[in-house]
Amino acid sequence: MSKQITIGMVAPVDAGKTTLSEAMLYQAGTIHRLGRVDHQDAFLDPEALEKQRGITISAHQAQLSVGQTKITLLDTPGHVDFASTTEQVLAVLDYAILVVSATDGVTGAVQYLWQMLQRTGVPTIVFVNKMDAPGVDAKKIITSLQQLSSGCLSFEGASQQMTSAVADNVAAVDETVLADYLTTGKLTDAATCRLIKNREVFPVLFGAALHQQGVSELLAVLNQWTLAPEWGKDFAARCFKIFHGTRGERLTWLRVTGGILNAKDELLPGQKADQLRIYNGGKFTTVQQATAGQVCAVSGPTTTFAGQGLGRETDFGGTVHSVLEYAVQTAVDIRAVREALRMIADEDPAINLSWQPESQELTVDLTGTVQKEIIEQQMAAKGLPIKLTTGKIIYQETVTQSVEGVGHFEPLRHYAEVHLLIEPAPRGSGLQFANEARVEDLKPNWQSQVMAALAAKEHRGVLVGAPLTDVKITLLGGRGSIVHTVGGDLREATWRAVRQGLMSIRSTGCQLLEPWYRFRLVVDNSVVGRALNDIARMGGKTGNHVPAGAALTILSGKAPVATMVDYAADVRNYTHGQGQLSLVVDGFEPCHNQQAVVDQSGYDPCADLDNSPDSIFCAHGAKYTVKWDEIKRAMHRDYYWQKS
């Protein structure tokens, strides 16, 4: 019985991911001539810039069949600057193939991708590439992979039929399976498939894709040890990529996860699926319908976004964020530049484009310097040359203690008071909103309006005005007037309550967060001391020092992006080009020099008129302002959470 699955190719730069994809497509009969990255003719790098730079920039699709298994193959970018694109693809996969270079081993970039796969819950098969290189040791590689998960097991010789040696290891992963195995002496195919699907077992295969070694075994594993998902009857789909074609047409890549999508169906109000395309490399065929499990590109919708759920599917919120802000300099029409950059930002969920009409300044938030170079090249190819200036660090703000914030908005013939509890939340959780208000204090429709107001804007911190994150905000209660309260009043009171609470703990409970890198630095033993001193000076933290042969040492750890972003040039200089530095963004952590950054920013939270912490009251027919630190004497409802 045939099955249909979607598989993604995931790997760090230079692991040989595209070469492996070519080999798989060749052996499956999809292509009849092997392409190569260095020859600029790879099947899954169809864009001109990808051919020129030799890297995958965008996700691409191919079709292949192995035995009774029909596979949609999605290739993803390898460079960490495009991790947001990779993450969105992971959200629509049944399985992933993680390609690891035998010569590099489990690098920081591999660990980063593993965490991403773990976070999205994608069953994973590991292919260790470049095993033809001298000195590589399969046992050492398995040992290092098992530090990621003890379920990483060699499937050598078990690609089609389980060998007893592999069966022993697979069965030992699960107590129930092991008990049955010890009783019957057999490990069923169904049990193995389930363990892989549940991410308890991660098959590891070895080969050299450039020489077609190990590729047939990998294809056999995909045919033998994978399970097709079960889909619902109602229409559901998830978008994972936005792309603009050569003629400017906007395409939404999506996977149908339930029911059927027909051409001309309405995906969003007033937005129909004008055309359905099934891509295979750079070419496509149009179809009239896409069934559950299929991946297609849809023309027509104009407001879709990567991660969006359609029909019964839920949205997928990515965790990859921009960390550097660049100002745009150009000598050409700024309106044309804005529109072109808007289209580029439309395609990458981690890119944020901002326009300040007062200063006529256009800024772009990015993940790293390679992404910066790519955008400059893309714009030049459009005839709109730009220069992105030195990147500024993007900060976030959070809280370390709880506080009750109060906002009051009462100009003439308007009235609302809102009380909110602001609390620290786990790192990486974003903003969370909860409601514990009583109907005696705020009517249900007023409560709904407050909750809508909390979610309606990006809340800013009071240290440097950076976005607020990792905070839980709970509606405690407040006051309203049947005669005078309208939705706008509750919105104003809500926003002011957030700011008032933050101002109350600005000096004691507000914390600045900055992006940190996870780094891996390979240097000659003679300069290890220099490297360690540099890392300490940059505020970084190092882990264990691992020998890499007789003369080299691997240093790994974490350091602030602000201090390490330009360190690669230093490494090249003091190692005479022999050192290797790899960096991946590891999220946001407390700023290593908070007070210096706050002082340098010069941000005045009370002068931020769009985010005022003060309240508006009314007396004798006229409104007046009550400063944030005087709200206790003027508010109409006593504190809920604290009496101070």
PDB file of N, CA and C in Angstrom, residues 534-582:
ATOM      1  N   ASP A 534      40.233  36.941  25.105  1.00  0.00           N
ATOM      2  CA  ASP A 534      39.282  37.681  24.277  1.00  0.00           C
ATOM      3  C   ASP A 534      37.846  37.389  24.700  1.00  0.00           C
ATOM      4  N   ILE A 535      37.552  36.113  24.897  1.00  0.00           N
ATOM      5  CA  ILE A 535      36.184  35.712  25.254  1.00  0.00           C
ATOM      6  C   ILE A 535      35.791  36.301  26.608  1.00  0.00           C
ATOM      7  N   ALA A 536      36.715  36.263  27.575  1.00  0.00           N
ATOM      8  CA  ALA A 536      36.439  36.857  28.887  1.00  0.00           C
ATOM      9  C   ALA A 536      36.211  38.360  28.766  1.00  0.00           C
ATOM     10  N   ARG A 537      37.026  39.019  27.949  1.00  0.00           N
ATOM     11  CA  ARG A 537      36.876  40.467  27.750  1.00  0.00           C
ATOM     12  C   ARG A 537      35.529  40.809  27.120  1.00  0.00           C
ATOM     13  N   MET A 538      35.028  39.928  26.281  1.00  0.00           N
ATOM     14  CA  MET A 538      33.753  40.160  25.605  1.00  0.00           C
ATOM     15  C   MET A 538      32.552  39.779  26.464  1.00  0.00           C
ATOM     16  N   GLY A 539      32.803  39.353  27.702  1.00  0.00           N
ATOM     17  CA  GLY A 539      31.706  38.960  28.576  1.00  0.00           C
ATOM     18  C   GLY A 539      31.171  37.585  28.285  1.00  0.00           C
ATOM     19  N   GLY A 540      31.957  36.760  27.578  1.00  0.00           N
ATOM     20  CA  GLY A 540      31.505  35.434  27.204  1.00  0.00           C
ATOM     21  C   GLY A 540      31.789  34.386  28.265  1.00  0.00           C
ATOM     22  N   LYS A 541      31.244  33.195  28.023  1.00  0.00           N
ATOM     23  CA  LYS A 541      31.433  32.069  28.927  1.00  0.00           C
ATOM     24  C   LYS A 541      31.899  30.873  28.097  1.00  0.00           C
ATOM     25  N   THR A 542      32.960  30.212  28.541  1.00  0.00           N
ATOM     26  CA  THR A 542      33.469  29.045  27.823  1.00  0.00           C
ATOM     27  C   THR A 542      33.171  27.780  28.597  1.00  0.00           C
ATOM     28  N   GLY A 543      32.963  26.688  27.835  1.00  0.00           N
ATOM     29  CA  GLY A 543      32.761  25.381  28.451  1.00  0.00           C
ATOM     30  C   GLY A 543      34.059  24.609  28.459  1.00  0.00           C
ATOM     31  N   ASN A 544      33.954  23.330  28.185  1.00  0.00           N
ATOM     32  CA  ASN A 544      35.160  22.491  28.165  1.00  0.00           C
ATOM     33  C   ASN A 544      36.013  22.784  26.930  1.00  0.00           C
ATOM     34  N   HIS A 545      37.341  22.617  27.076  1.00  0.00           N
ATOM     35  CA  HIS A 545      38.264  22.770  25.961  1.00  0.00           C
ATOM     36  C   HIS A 545      38.542  21.373  25.415  1.00  0.00           C
ATOM     37  N   VAL A 546      38.210  21.154  24.150  1.00  0.00           N
ATOM     38  CA  VAL A 546      38.318  19.820  23.567  1.00  0.00           C
ATOM     39  C   VAL A 546      39.474  19.782  22.572  1.00  0.00           C
ATOM     40  N   PRO A 547      40.433  18.867  22.736  1.00  0.00           N
ATOM     41  CA  PRO A 547      41.519  18.747  21.751  1.00  0.00           C
ATOM     42  C   PRO A 547      40.958  18.333  20.394  1.00  0.00           C
ATOM     43  N   ALA A 548      41.508  18.902  19.331  1.00  0.00           N
ATOM     44  CA  ALA A 548      41.116  18.542  17.967  1.00  0.00           C
ATOM     45  C   ALA A 548      42.384  18.165  17.207  1.00  0.00           C
ATOM     46  N   GLY A 549      42.897  16.987  17.503  1.00  0.00           N
ATOM     47  CA  GLY A 549      44.170  16.587  16.932  1.00  0.00           C
ATOM     48  C   GLY A 549      45.315  17.018  17.832  1.00  0.00           C
ATOM     49  N   ALA A 550      46.514  16.922  17.317  1.00  0.00           N
ATOM     50  CA  ALA A 550      47.699  17.179  18.132  1.00  0.00           C
ATOM     51  C   ALA A 550      47.938  18.660  18.383  1.00  0.00           C
ATOM     52  N   ALA A 551      47.497  19.526  17.471  1.00  0.00           N
ATOM     53  CA  ALA A 551      47.879  20.934  17.573  1.00  0.00           C
ATOM     54  C   ALA A 551      46.710  21.897  17.722  1.00  0.00           C
ATOM     55  N   LEU A 552      45.481  21.395  17.712  1.00  0.00           N
ATOM     56  CA  LEU A 552      44.316  22.276  17.726  1.00  0.00           C
ATOM     57  C   LEU A 552      43.460  22.053  18.962  1.00  0.00           C
ATOM     58  N   THR A 553      42.742  23.100  19.359  1.00  0.00           N
ATOM     59  CA  THR A 553      41.804  23.034  20.485  1.00  0.00           C
ATOM     60  C   THR A 553      40.475  23.647  20.063  1.00  0.00           C
ATOM     61  N   ILE A 554      39.387  23.016  20.492  1.00  0.00           N
ATOM     62  CA  ILE A 554      38.049  23.539  20.225  1.00  0.00           C
ATOM     63  C   ILE A 554      37.529  24.208  21.493  1.00  0.00           C
ATOM     64  N   LEU A 555      37.214  25.487  21.390  1.00  0.00           N
ATOM     65  CA  LEU A 555      36.601  26.236  22.479  1.00  0.00           C
ATOM     66  C   LEU A 555      35.138  26.470  22.125  1.00  0.00           C
ATOM     67  N   SER A 556      34.247  26.229  23.058  1.00  0.00           N
ATOM     68  CA  SER A 556      32.829  26.474  22.814  1.00  0.00           C
ATOM     69  C   SER A 556      32.236  27.182  24.015  1.00  0.00           C
ATOM     70  N   GLY A 557      31.172  27.900  23.778  1.00  0.00           N
ATOM     71  CA  GLY A 557      30.518  28.625  24.856  1.00  0.00           C
ATOM     72  C   GLY A 557      29.523  29.623  24.314  1.00  0.00           C
ATOM     73  N   LYS A 558      29.282  30.683  25.096  1.00  0.00           N
ATOM     74  CA  LYS A 558      28.294  31.696  24.726  1.00  0.00           C
ATOM     75  C   LYS A 558      28.878  33.075  24.993  1.00  0.00           C
ATOM     76  N   ALA A 559      28.441  34.050  24.185  1.00  0.00           N
ATOM     77  CA  ALA A 559      28.917  35.424  24.358  1.00  0.00           C
ATOM     78  C   ALA A 559      27.892  36.381  23.775  1.00  0.00           C
ATOM     79  N   PRO A 560      27.850  37.626  24.253  1.00  0.00           N
ATOM     80  CA  PRO A 560      26.904  38.604  23.710  1.00  0.00           C
ATOM     81  C   PRO A 560      27.187  38.900  22.238  1.00  0.00           C
ATOM     82  N   VAL A 561      26.126  39.045  21.459  1.00  0.00           N
ATOM     83  CA  VAL A 561      26.272  39.424  20.057  1.00  0.00           C
ATOM     84  C   VAL A 561      26.983  40.772  19.951  1.00  0.00           C
ATOM     85  N   ALA A 562      26.676  41.684  20.866  1.00  0.00           N
ATOM     86  CA  ALA A 562      27.239  43.038  20.812  1.00  0.00           C
ATOM     87  C   ALA A 562      28.759  43.030  20.815  1.00  0.00           C
ATOM     88  N   THR A 563      29.360  42.110  21.546  1.00  0.00           N
ATOM     89  CA  THR A 563      30.819  42.095  21.658  1.00  0.00           C
ATOM     90  C   THR A 563      31.481  41.133  20.688  1.00  0.00           C
ATOM     91  N   MET A 564      30.724  40.155  20.173  1.00  0.00           N
ATOM     92  CA  MET A 564      31.348  39.113  19.358  1.00  0.00           C
ATOM     93  C   MET A 564      31.000  39.205  17.875  1.00  0.00           C
ATOM     94  N   VAL A 565      30.130  40.134  17.500  1.00  0.00           N
ATOM     95  CA  VAL A 565      29.629  40.162  16.128  1.00  0.00           C
ATOM     96  C   VAL A 565      30.746  40.372  15.113  1.00  0.00           C
ATOM     97  N   ASP A 566      31.798  41.098  15.476  1.00  0.00           N
ATOM     98  CA  ASP A 566      32.898  41.359  14.538  1.00  0.00           C
ATOM     99  C   ASP A 566      34.163  40.570  14.874  1.00  0.00           C
ATOM    100  N   TYR A 567      34.036  39.572  15.736  1.00  0.00           N
ATOM    101  CA  TYR A 567      35.228  38.866  16.225  1.00  0.00           C
ATOM    102  C   TYR A 567      35.864  37.979  15.156  1.00  0.00           C
ATOM    103  N   ALA A 568      35.126  37.600  14.128  1.00  0.00           N
ATOM    104  CA  ALA A 568      35.675  36.713  13.098  1.00  0.00           C
ATOM    105  C   ALA A 568      36.909  37.326  12.440  1.00  0.00           C
ATOM    106  N   ALA A 569      36.893  38.644  12.241  1.00  0.00           N
ATOM    107  CA  ALA A 569      38.046  39.315  11.630  1.00  0.00           C
ATOM    108  C   ALA A 569      39.270  39.207  12.534  1.00  0.00           C
ATOM    109  N   ASP A 570      39.068  39.368  13.856  1.00  0.00           N
ATOM    110  CA  ASP A 570      40.182  39.229  14.792  1.00  0.00           C
ATOM    111  C   ASP A 570      40.764  37.818  14.748  1.00  0.00           C
ATOM    112  N   VAL A 571      39.866  36.822  14.682  1.00  0.00           N
ATOM    113  CA  VAL A 571      40.324  35.429  14.643  1.00  0.00           C
ATOM    114  C   VAL A 571      41.176  35.193  13.402  1.00  0.00           C
ATOM    115  N   ARG A 572      40.729  35.702  12.276  1.00  0.00           N
ATOM    116  CA  ARG A 572      41.513  35.532  11.034  1.00  0.00           C
ATOM    117  C   ARG A 572      42.901  36.158  11.174  1.00  0.00           C
ATOM    118  N   ASN A 573      42.960  37.306  11.842  1.00  0.00           N
ATOM    119  CA  ASN A 573      44.241  38.006  11.970  1.00  0.00           C
ATOM    120  C   ASN A 573      45.225  37.261  12.863  1.00  0.00           C
ATOM    121  N   TYR A 574      44.797  36.913  14.093  1.00  0.00           N
ATOM    122  CA  TYR A 574      45.777  36.337  15.008  1.00  0.00           C
ATOM    123  C   TYR A 574      46.030  34.849  14.774  1.00  0.00           C
ATOM    124  N   THR A 575      45.209  34.201  13.921  1.00  0.00           N
ATOM    125  CA  THR A 575      45.491  32.805  13.561  1.00  0.00           C
ATOM    126  C   THR A 575      46.011  32.700  12.131  1.00  0.00           C
ATOM    127  N   HIS A 576      46.248  33.868  11.498  1.00  0.00           N
ATOM    128  CA  HIS A 576      46.749  33.904  10.119  1.00  0.00           C
ATOM    129  C   HIS A 576      45.844  33.111   9.170  1.00  0.00           C
ATOM    130  N   GLY A 577      44.534  33.253   9.402  1.00  0.00           N
ATOM    131  CA  GLY A 577      43.551  32.628   8.530  1.00  0.00           C
ATOM    132  C   GLY A 577      43.269  31.174   8.811  1.00  0.00           C
ATOM    133  N   GLN A 578      43.897  30.591   9.848  1.00  0.00           N
ATOM    134  CA  GLN A 578      43.738  29.157  10.126  1.00  0.00           C
ATOM    135  C   GLN A 578      42.629  28.864  11.143  1.00  0.00           C
ATOM    136  N   GLY A 579      42.225  29.871  11.930  1.00  0.00           N
ATOM    137  CA  GLY A 579      41.187  29.650  12.932  1.00  0.00           C
ATOM    138  C   GLY A 579      39.802  29.564  12.307  1.00  0.00           C
ATOM    139  N   GLN A 580      38.908  28.871  12.971  1.00  0.00           N
ATOM    140  CA  GLN A 580      37.536  28.702  12.493  1.00  0.00           C
ATOM    141  C   GLN A 580      36.570  29.126  13.597  1.00  0.00           C
ATOM    142  N   LEU A 581      35.721  30.108  13.298  1.00  0.00           N
ATOM    143  CA  LEU A 581      34.730  30.583  14.256  1.00  0.00           C
ATOM    144  C   LEU A 581      33.343  30.406  13.656  1.00  0.00           C
ATOM    145  N   SER A 582      32.486  29.666  14.347  1.00  0.00           N
ATOM    146  CA  SER A 582      31.089  29.524  13.927  1.00  0.00           C
ATOM    147  C   SER A 582      30.197  30.086  15.021  1.00  0.00           C
TER     148      SER A 582
END
